[in-house]
Coordinates of C-alpha atoms in Angstrom, one line a residue:
M1 CA -15.5 3.5 -14.9
S2 CA -13.6 6.6 -16.1
I3 CA -10.2 7.9 -15.3
T4 CA -9.1 11.5 -15.0
I5 CA -5.4 12.4 -14.9
L6 CA -4.9 15.2 -12.3
P7 CA -2.9 18.1 -13.7
M8 CA -0.4 18.4 -10.8
R9 CA 2.9 16.6 -10.4
L10 CA 3.3 14.9 -7.0
T11 CA 6.1 14.1 -4.6
L12 CA 6.1 11.2 -2.1
L13 CA 7.8 11.7 1.3
T14 CA 8.2 9.6 4.4
L15 CA 9.6 10.4 7.8
P16 CA 9.7 8.8 11.3
K17 CA 7.1 10.0 13.7
E18 CA 9.9 11.2 16.0
S19 CA 10.7 13.9 13.3
L20 CA 7.1 15.0 12.9
S21 CA 7.9 18.4 14.5
C22 CA 10.2 19.2 11.6
V23 CA 7.2 19.4 9.2
M24 CA 4.8 21.3 11.5
H25 CA 5.1 24.5 9.4
A26 CA 4.3 22.6 6.2
M27 CA 1.4 20.8 7.8
V28 CA -0.2 23.9 9.3
K29 CA 0.1 25.8 6.0
N30 CA -1.4 23.0 4.0
L31 CA -4.2 22.4 6.5
Y32 CA -5.2 26.0 6.8
F33 CA -4.1 27.6 3.6
R34 CA -4.1 24.8 1.0
R35 CA -4.5 26.0 -2.6
K36 CA -7.6 24.6 -4.2
D37 CA -5.8 23.2 -7.2
T38 CA -3.4 21.0 -5.1
F39 CA -3.4 17.5 -3.8
F40 CA -2.3 16.8 -0.2
S41 CA -2.4 13.5 1.7
Y42 CA -1.1 12.6 5.2
T43 CA -1.1 9.1 6.5
E44 CA 0.4 8.0 9.9
N45 CA 0.6 4.4 11.0
S46 CA 2.8 2.3 13.3
L47 CA 5.8 2.4 11.0
E48 CA 6.0 5.9 9.5
V49 CA 4.4 9.2 8.4
S50 CA 3.8 9.2 4.7
I51 CA 2.9 12.4 2.7
V52 CA 1.8 13.0 -0.9
A53 CA 2.0 16.6 -2.0
D54 CA 2.4 18.5 -5.2
V55 CA 6.0 19.1 -6.3
E56 CA 5.8 22.9 -5.5
T57 CA 4.5 22.3 -2.0
A58 CA 7.1 19.7 -1.3
A59 CA 9.9 21.9 -2.5
N60 CA 8.8 25.2 -0.8
D61 CA 7.1 24.1 2.4
F62 CA 8.9 21.0 3.6
P63 CA 12.4 20.9 5.1
T64 CA 15.3 19.1 3.4
P65 CA 16.5 15.7 4.7
A66 CA 19.6 17.5 5.9
I67 CA 17.7 19.3 8.7
C68 CA 14.9 16.7 9.2
P69 CA 16.3 13.4 10.5
G70 CA 14.9 10.4 8.7
L71 CA 13.0 12.4 6.0
V72 CA 13.1 10.6 2.6
I73 CA 11.9 12.3 -0.5
C74 CA 11.3 10.2 -3.6
P75 CA 13.2 11.9 -6.5
D76 CA 10.7 10.7 -9.1
P77 CA 7.6 12.8 -9.7
F78 CA 4.3 11.0 -9.7
R79 CA 1.0 11.6 -11.4
A80 CA -2.4 10.8 -9.9
L81 CA -5.2 9.0 -11.7
Q82 CA -8.6 9.7 -10.3
I83 CA -10.9 6.7 -10.6
D84 CA -14.6 7.7 -11.0
S85 CA -17.2 5.1 -10.6
D86 CA -20.8 5.0 -9.5
T87 CA -20.4 1.7 -7.6
G88 CA -19.6 3.4 -4.3
L89 CA -17.7 2.3 -1.3
D90 CA -19.6 -1.0 -1.0
N91 CA -18.0 -2.2 -4.2
S92 CA -14.5 -0.7 -3.8
A93 CA -12.8 -4.2 -3.8
K94 CA -14.0 -4.9 -7.3
R95 CA -12.8 -1.4 -8.4
I96 CA -9.4 -1.9 -6.9
N97 CA -9.0 -5.3 -8.4
E98 CA -10.1 -4.2 -11.9
I99 CA -7.6 -1.4 -12.2
S100 CA -4.7 -3.0 -10.4
A101 CA -4.8 -6.3 -12.4
P102 CA -3.8 -4.9 -15.8
L103 CA -1.1 -2.7 -14.3
A104 CA 0.3 -5.5 -12.4
K105 CA 0.4 -7.7 -15.5
A106 CA 2.2 -4.8 -17.3
G107 CA 4.8 -4.6 -14.7
V108 CA 3.8 -1.1 -13.4
S109 CA 4.3 -0.2 -9.8
I110 CA 1.4 1.7 -8.3
F111 CA 0.3 3.4 -5.1
Y112 CA -3.4 3.2 -4.3
L113 CA -5.5 5.5 -2.1
S114 CA -9.1 5.0 -1.2
T115 CA -10.9 8.1 0.0
Y116 CA -14.5 8.9 1.1
Q117 CA -15.2 10.6 -2.3
T118 CA -13.2 8.6 -4.8
D119 CA -10.1 6.5 -5.4
F120 CA -6.6 7.5 -6.7
V121 CA -3.8 5.6 -8.3
F122 CA -0.3 7.1 -8.2
V123 CA 2.3 6.1 -10.8
K124 CA 5.7 7.5 -11.7
E125 CA 5.4 10.1 -14.4
R126 CA 7.9 8.4 -16.6
R127 CA 5.6 5.4 -16.7
M128 CA 2.5 7.3 -17.9
S129 CA 2.6 6.2 -21.5
L130 CA 2.5 2.6 -20.5
V131 CA -0.1 3.2 -17.9
I132 CA -2.4 4.9 -20.4
S133 CA -2.0 2.3 -23.1
T134 CA -2.5 -0.5 -20.7
L135 CA -5.7 0.8 -19.2
Q136 CA -7.1 1.8 -22.6
A137 CA -6.5 -1.8 -23.7
S138 CA -8.5 -2.9 -20.7
D139 CA -11.4 -0.6 -21.8
F140 CA -11.0 2.2 -19.3
D141 CA -12.1 5.6 -20.5
F142 CA -9.8 8.6 -20.0
M143 CA -11.3 12.1 -19.6
D144 CA -9.7 15.0 -21.4
L145 CA -6.7 13.0 -22.4
E146 CA -6.0 15.3 -25.3
S147 CA -5.0 18.0 -22.8
F148 CA -2.0 16.0 -21.8
H149 CA 1.1 15.5 -23.8
F150 CA 2.1 11.9 -22.8
D151 CA 3.1 9.6 -25.6
H152 CA 0.4 7.0 -25.0
S153 CA 0.9 4.8 -28.0
P154 CA 1.3 1.2 -27.1
P155 CA 4.9 0.1 -26.3
S156 CA 6.6 -1.8 -29.1
T157 CA 7.4 -4.8 -26.8
P158 CA 5.3 -6.0 -23.9
S159 CA 6.3 -5.4 -20.3
V160 CA 7.0 -8.2 -17.9
T161 CA 3.9 -10.2 -17.3
A162 CA 2.9 -10.8 -13.8
P163 CA 1.2 -14.0 -12.8
S164 CA -2.5 -14.4 -13.7
T165 CA -3.1 -15.3 -10.1
P166 CA -1.5 -13.7 -7.0
S167 CA 1.5 -15.6 -5.6
Y168 CA 2.2 -15.7 -1.9
G169 CA 5.4 -17.5 -1.0
F170 CA 7.8 -17.9 1.9
N171 CA 11.4 -17.7 2.7
G172 CA 13.2 -17.6 6.0
T173 CA 15.3 -14.5 5.3
T174 CA 14.4 -10.9 4.9
P175 CA 15.2 -9.7 1.3
A176 CA 18.3 -7.7 0.8
N177 CA 17.9 -4.5 -1.1
D178 CA 20.0 -5.8 -4.0
E179 CA 17.7 -8.8 -4.3
V180 CA 14.6 -6.6 -4.9
A181 CA 13.9 -6.3 -8.6
A182 CA 12.9 -2.9 -9.8
S183 CA 10.2 -2.2 -12.3
P184 CA 11.6 -1.7 -15.8
P185 CA 13.1 1.7 -16.2
A186 CA 11.3 2.3 -19.6
D187 CA 7.9 1.3 -20.9
S188 CA 9.0 -1.9 -22.3
V189 CA 11.3 -4.8 -21.4
S190 CA 13.8 -6.5 -23.5
S191 CA 12.1 -8.4 -26.3
S192 CA 14.0 -11.5 -25.2
P193 CA 11.6 -14.0 -23.7
T194 CA 14.4 -15.3 -21.6
R195 CA 14.8 -12.1 -19.7
A196 CA 11.0 -11.7 -19.3
D197 CA 10.7 -15.2 -17.9
A198 CA 13.7 -14.6 -15.6
C199 CA 12.1 -11.5 -14.2
F200 CA 8.7 -13.3 -13.9
N201 CA 10.4 -16.2 -12.0
D202 CA 12.2 -13.8 -9.7
L203 CA 8.8 -12.6 -8.5
N204 CA 7.9 -16.1 -7.5
N205 CA 11.1 -17.6 -6.2
G206 CA 10.3 -17.2 -2.5
K207 CA 12.8 -14.5 -1.7
F208 CA 10.4 -11.8 -0.8
L209 CA 9.1 -11.7 2.8
A210 CA 6.8 -9.2 4.3
R211 CA 5.7 -8.6 7.9
K212 CA 2.1 -8.2 8.7
I213 CA 0.7 -6.2 11.6
I214 CA -3.0 -6.3 12.7
P215 CA -3.6 -3.5 15.2
R216 CA -6.4 -3.9 17.7
Y217 CA -8.1 -0.5 17.0
T218 CA -11.2 0.0 14.9
L219 CA -11.2 2.7 12.1
R220 CA -13.9 4.5 10.2
L221 CA -13.9 6.4 6.8
V222 CA -15.7 9.8 6.7
G223 CA -15.6 13.1 4.9
L224 CA -15.0 16.6 6.3
N225 CA -17.2 19.5 5.5
R226 CA -15.2 22.3 3.8
E227 CA -17.5 25.0 5.3
Y228 CA -16.0 24.4 8.7
V229 CA -12.3 24.2 7.8
D230 CA -11.3 27.0 10.2
A231 CA -12.8 25.0 13.1
W232 CA -11.7 21.5 12.2
A233 CA -8.2 22.5 11.0
I234 CA -7.2 23.3 14.6
K235 CA -8.5 20.0 15.7
L236 CA -6.4 18.3 13.1
I237 CA -3.3 20.1 14.4
R238 CA -4.0 18.7 17.9
I239 CA -4.7 15.2 16.6
I240 CA -1.5 15.1 14.5
F241 CA 1.0 16.9 16.8
Y242 CA -0.6 16.6 20.3
P243 CA -2.3 13.2 20.4
D244 CA -1.9 13.0 24.2
L245 CA -4.4 15.9 24.5
I246 CA -7.2 13.8 22.9
P247 CA -9.6 12.5 25.5
H248 CA -9.4 8.8 26.1
A249 CA -5.9 8.8 24.6
E250 CA -4.9 6.3 27.2
N251 CA -6.8 3.7 25.2
V252 CA -4.6 4.3 22.1
E253 CA -2.0 1.6 21.6
Q254 CA 1.4 2.2 23.0
S255 CA 4.8 0.8 22.3
A256 CA 8.4 1.6 23.3
G257 CA 8.6 4.0 20.4
G258 CA 5.5 6.0 21.4
T259 CA 1.8 6.1 20.3
E260 CA 0.8 3.6 17.7
R261 CA -2.3 4.5 15.6
F262 CA -3.6 4.9 12.1
F263 CA -4.7 8.3 10.9
S264 CA -5.1 9.4 7.3
Y265 CA -6.2 12.8 5.9
T266 CA -6.6 13.6 2.2
A267 CA -7.6 16.9 0.6
T268 CA -8.3 17.2 -3.1
E269 CA -10.7 19.1 -5.4
E270 CA -13.2 16.3 -4.8
G271 CA -13.4 16.8 -1.1
I272 CA -11.7 16.0 2.2
S273 CA -11.5 12.5 3.6
I274 CA -10.2 11.1 6.9
V275 CA -9.7 7.6 8.2
A276 CA -9.4 7.5 12.0
D277 CA -10.5 5.7 15.2
D278 CA -13.5 6.5 17.2
Q279 CA -11.5 8.5 19.8
V280 CA -10.3 10.9 17.0
L281 CA -13.6 11.1 15.3
A282 CA -15.2 12.1 18.6
E283 CA -13.2 15.3 18.4
F284 CA -15.5 16.5 15.5
P285 CA -19.1 17.6 16.0
E286 CA -21.5 15.7 13.8
H287 CA -22.1 18.7 11.4
F288 CA -18.3 18.8 10.7
L289 CA -18.5 15.3 9.1
N290 CA -19.9 14.1 5.8
M291 CA -21.5 10.7 6.2
S292 CA -24.1 9.3 3.8
T293 CA -24.7 6.5 6.3
T294 CA -23.2 5.5 9.6
P295 CA -19.6 4.7 8.7
K296 CA -18.8 1.0 9.0
P297 CA -16.2 -0.2 11.6
L298 CA -13.0 -1.2 9.8
K299 CA -10.0 -3.3 10.7
C300 CA -6.5 -2.7 9.3
I301 CA -4.2 -5.4 7.9
Q302 CA -0.9 -3.6 7.6
V303 CA 1.9 -5.0 5.5
D304 CA 5.5 -3.8 6.1
L305 CA 7.1 -3.2 2.6
T306 CA 10.2 -1.5 3.9
D307 CA 12.5 -3.8 2.1
Y308 CA 10.9 -3.6 -1.3
G309 CA 11.3 0.1 -2.4
L310 CA 8.9 1.9 -4.7
D311 CA 9.4 -0.2 -7.8
R312 CA 8.0 -3.5 -6.7
Y313 CA 4.8 -4.1 -8.8
G314 CA 1.8 -6.2 -8.2
I315 CA 1.3 -5.8 -4.5
V316 CA -2.1 -4.0 -4.7
Y317 CA -3.4 -6.8 -7.0
S318 CA -1.8 -9.5 -4.8
M319 CA -3.8 -8.4 -1.8
A320 CA -7.0 -7.3 -3.5
D321 CA -7.6 -10.3 -5.8
P322 CA -8.0 -13.1 -3.3
L323 CA -10.1 -11.0 -1.0
S324 CA -12.4 -9.6 -3.7
S325 CA -12.7 -13.0 -5.3
C326 CA -14.1 -14.4 -2.0
G327 CA -16.6 -11.5 -1.5
I328 CA -14.5 -9.4 0.9
N329 CA -14.9 -5.7 0.3
L330 CA -11.8 -3.6 1.1
L331 CA -10.3 -0.2 1.1
Y332 CA -6.6 0.2 0.3
L333 CA -4.2 2.9 1.4
S334 CA -0.6 2.8 0.2
T335 CA 2.1 4.6 2.0
Y336 CA 5.8 5.0 1.2
M337 CA 6.7 1.8 3.2
T338 CA 3.4 0.0 3.9
A339 CA 0.3 -1.4 2.4
N340 CA -2.8 -0.8 4.5
I341 CA -5.8 -3.0 3.7
L342 CA -9.0 -2.0 5.5
V343 CA -11.8 -4.6 5.7
N344 CA -15.1 -4.5 7.6
A345 CA -14.5 -5.5 11.2
K346 CA -16.9 -8.5 10.9
D347 CA -14.9 -9.7 7.9
L348 CA -11.4 -9.6 9.5
P349 CA -11.2 -13.3 10.6
K350 CA -12.4 -14.4 7.1
A351 CA -9.9 -12.1 5.4
I352 CA -7.0 -13.5 7.4
K353 CA -8.2 -17.0 6.6
I354 CA -8.4 -16.3 2.9
L355 CA -4.8 -15.0 2.8
D356 CA -3.7 -17.9 5.0
D357 CA -5.3 -20.4 2.7
V358 CA -3.6 -18.8 -0.3
V359 CA -0.2 -18.9 1.5
Q360 CA -0.6 -22.6 2.4
R361 CA -1.5 -23.6 -1.1
E362 CA 1.5 -21.7 -2.4
V363 CA 3.7 -23.4 0.1
A364 CA 2.4 -26.8 -1.0
D365 CA 3.0 -25.9 -4.6
R366 CA 6.5 -24.8 -3.9
E367 CA 7.4 -27.9 -2.0
R368 CA 6.1 -30.0 -4.8
R369 CA 8.0 -28.0 -7.4
S370 CA 11.1 -28.2 -5.1
A371 CA 10.8 -32.0 -5.0
D372 CA 10.5 -32.1 -8.8
S373 CA 13.5 -29.9 -9.0
E374 CA 15.6 -32.1 -6.7
D375 CA 14.8 -35.1 -8.9
S376 CA 15.8 -33.1 -12.0
T377 CA 19.0 -31.7 -10.6
S378 CA 20.0 -35.1 -9.3
T379 CA 19.6 -36.6 -12.7
D380 CA 21.6 -33.7 -14.3
G381 CA 24.5 -34.1 -11.8
V382 CA 23.9 -30.8 -10.0
N383 CA 25.3 -30.5 -6.5
E384 CA 22.4 -31.8 -4.3
S385 CA 23.9 -30.7 -1.0
D386 CA 23.5 -27.0 -1.8
E387 CA 19.9 -27.6 -3.1
S388 CA 18.9 -29.6 0.0
L389 CA 20.4 -27.0 2.3
F390 CA 18.2 -24.3 0.8
D391 CA 15.2 -26.5 1.0
D392 CA 15.8 -27.4 4.7
E393 CA 16.2 -23.7 5.5
R394 CA 13.0 -22.9 3.6
R395 CA 11.0 -25.6 5.2
T396 CA 12.2 -24.6 8.7
S397 CA 11.0 -21.0 8.0
V398 CA 7.7 -22.3 6.7
T399 CA 7.2 -24.4 9.8
R400 CA 7.8 -21.3 11.9
T401 CA 5.6 -18.9 10.0
L402 CA 3.2 -21.0 8.0
C403 CA -0.2 -19.9 9.2
L404 CA -1.2 -16.3 9.7
N405 CA -2.8 -17.4 13.0
D406 CA 0.1 -19.4 14.2
Y407 CA 2.4 -16.6 15.5
T408 CA 1.5 -14.0 18.0
E409 CA 3.6 -12.2 20.5
P410 CA 4.1 -13.6 24.0
A411 CA 1.4 -12.4 26.5
A412 CA 3.8 -9.9 28.1
A413 CA 4.5 -8.3 24.8
R414 CA 0.8 -8.2 23.8
Q415 CA 0.1 -6.3 27.0
S416 CA 2.5 -3.6 26.1
N417 CA 2.1 -3.4 22.4
E418 CA -1.5 -4.4 21.9
W419 CA -1.1 -5.7 18.4
V420 CA -0.3 -9.0 16.8
R421 CA 2.7 -9.4 14.5
I422 CA 2.4 -11.9 11.8
D423 CA 5.5 -12.8 9.9
G424 CA 5.8 -14.7 6.7
L425 CA 3.3 -13.4 4.1
Q426 CA 5.2 -13.0 0.8
L427 CA 3.8 -11.1 -2.1
H428 CA 4.8 -11.5 -5.7
G429 CA 5.3 -7.8 -6.4
E430 CA 4.7 -4.2 -5.6
G431 CA 2.0 -1.9 -6.8

């Protein structure tokens, strides 16, 4: 497996779907007239529209937040690592796990994007020296590294070490922004083991709660043939901005906020990739699409990371590791505010059960540790009333949200929203 650092600097943007018309000019320009040396990715799901574009495109083509309600532009530039492997889509879970594990253990927040042609990892530019040294230490080969000027010597002190196994815990409250730990601002953390241990414990103290959504629709991953760009670009405009004009659009999920769907488009030097449902793919004649085989039906497990920001590390690894360890293949698409895990439709029940089992084991471990802690604090004279209050609140929340299959919306809500909301999966970090 080899890694190529793409030359362009990238910007991450997010906006609500209600503001999509504000970026129509930028979208049309980058669909029809995209420069060949750029990177452009658009992903829409039930919570947001998330865009990755090169810094120049973001600055020149997109509006400012002042004139586009809800538009958020990350001030930090990102770099993209292209992951080249001959293992193909059928072994993507192993690839995701192998590259996300060392970066999670090094305390590096990442975004991951699976495409039809290859995979990409996005990291903040200021973290590149740590990223390079970490991956080199894990025997990854970098192509043409000498053409870049990153200081990729190993950091003098190690970064915060993430758990060797993913941690999924529970708490009954949504994390406040000031409770979310950011990844270290530099390539190393204080050499004090106390601080490192404190940060490590913070990742596993049960404060971080994420909401899971499992939409009903089925998705497929395909490529688009560049030779027909003039023909399919106009179809993309209709798909993105006028979804009500798509035949059978009445079958697309609806909510009070409008159409709920998943659609992703990525254009790079390697090719053009889309993830869409069957109604959208039916818009394209067969010769427009690149498909080595019949694309497999995929189901999406969507995790709402709104409360965690961009610096939470370990999330990609936390999701990929238990699934890949149990033989579940997956694709992973990060957005500004969500993690989108795509598994084969036939594997969805097993994937949910795997995550559910991990959660239940974590809950049991936490309750055992809590009981041990109560005994210890009682002996040390610590105020037991405060401790027991916390435990009672936590146990109440666990009872309410313990199993992934325990909570679904009432029947009336399911009829209108056509998805299942699953609350309570907590991840040990962001990546």
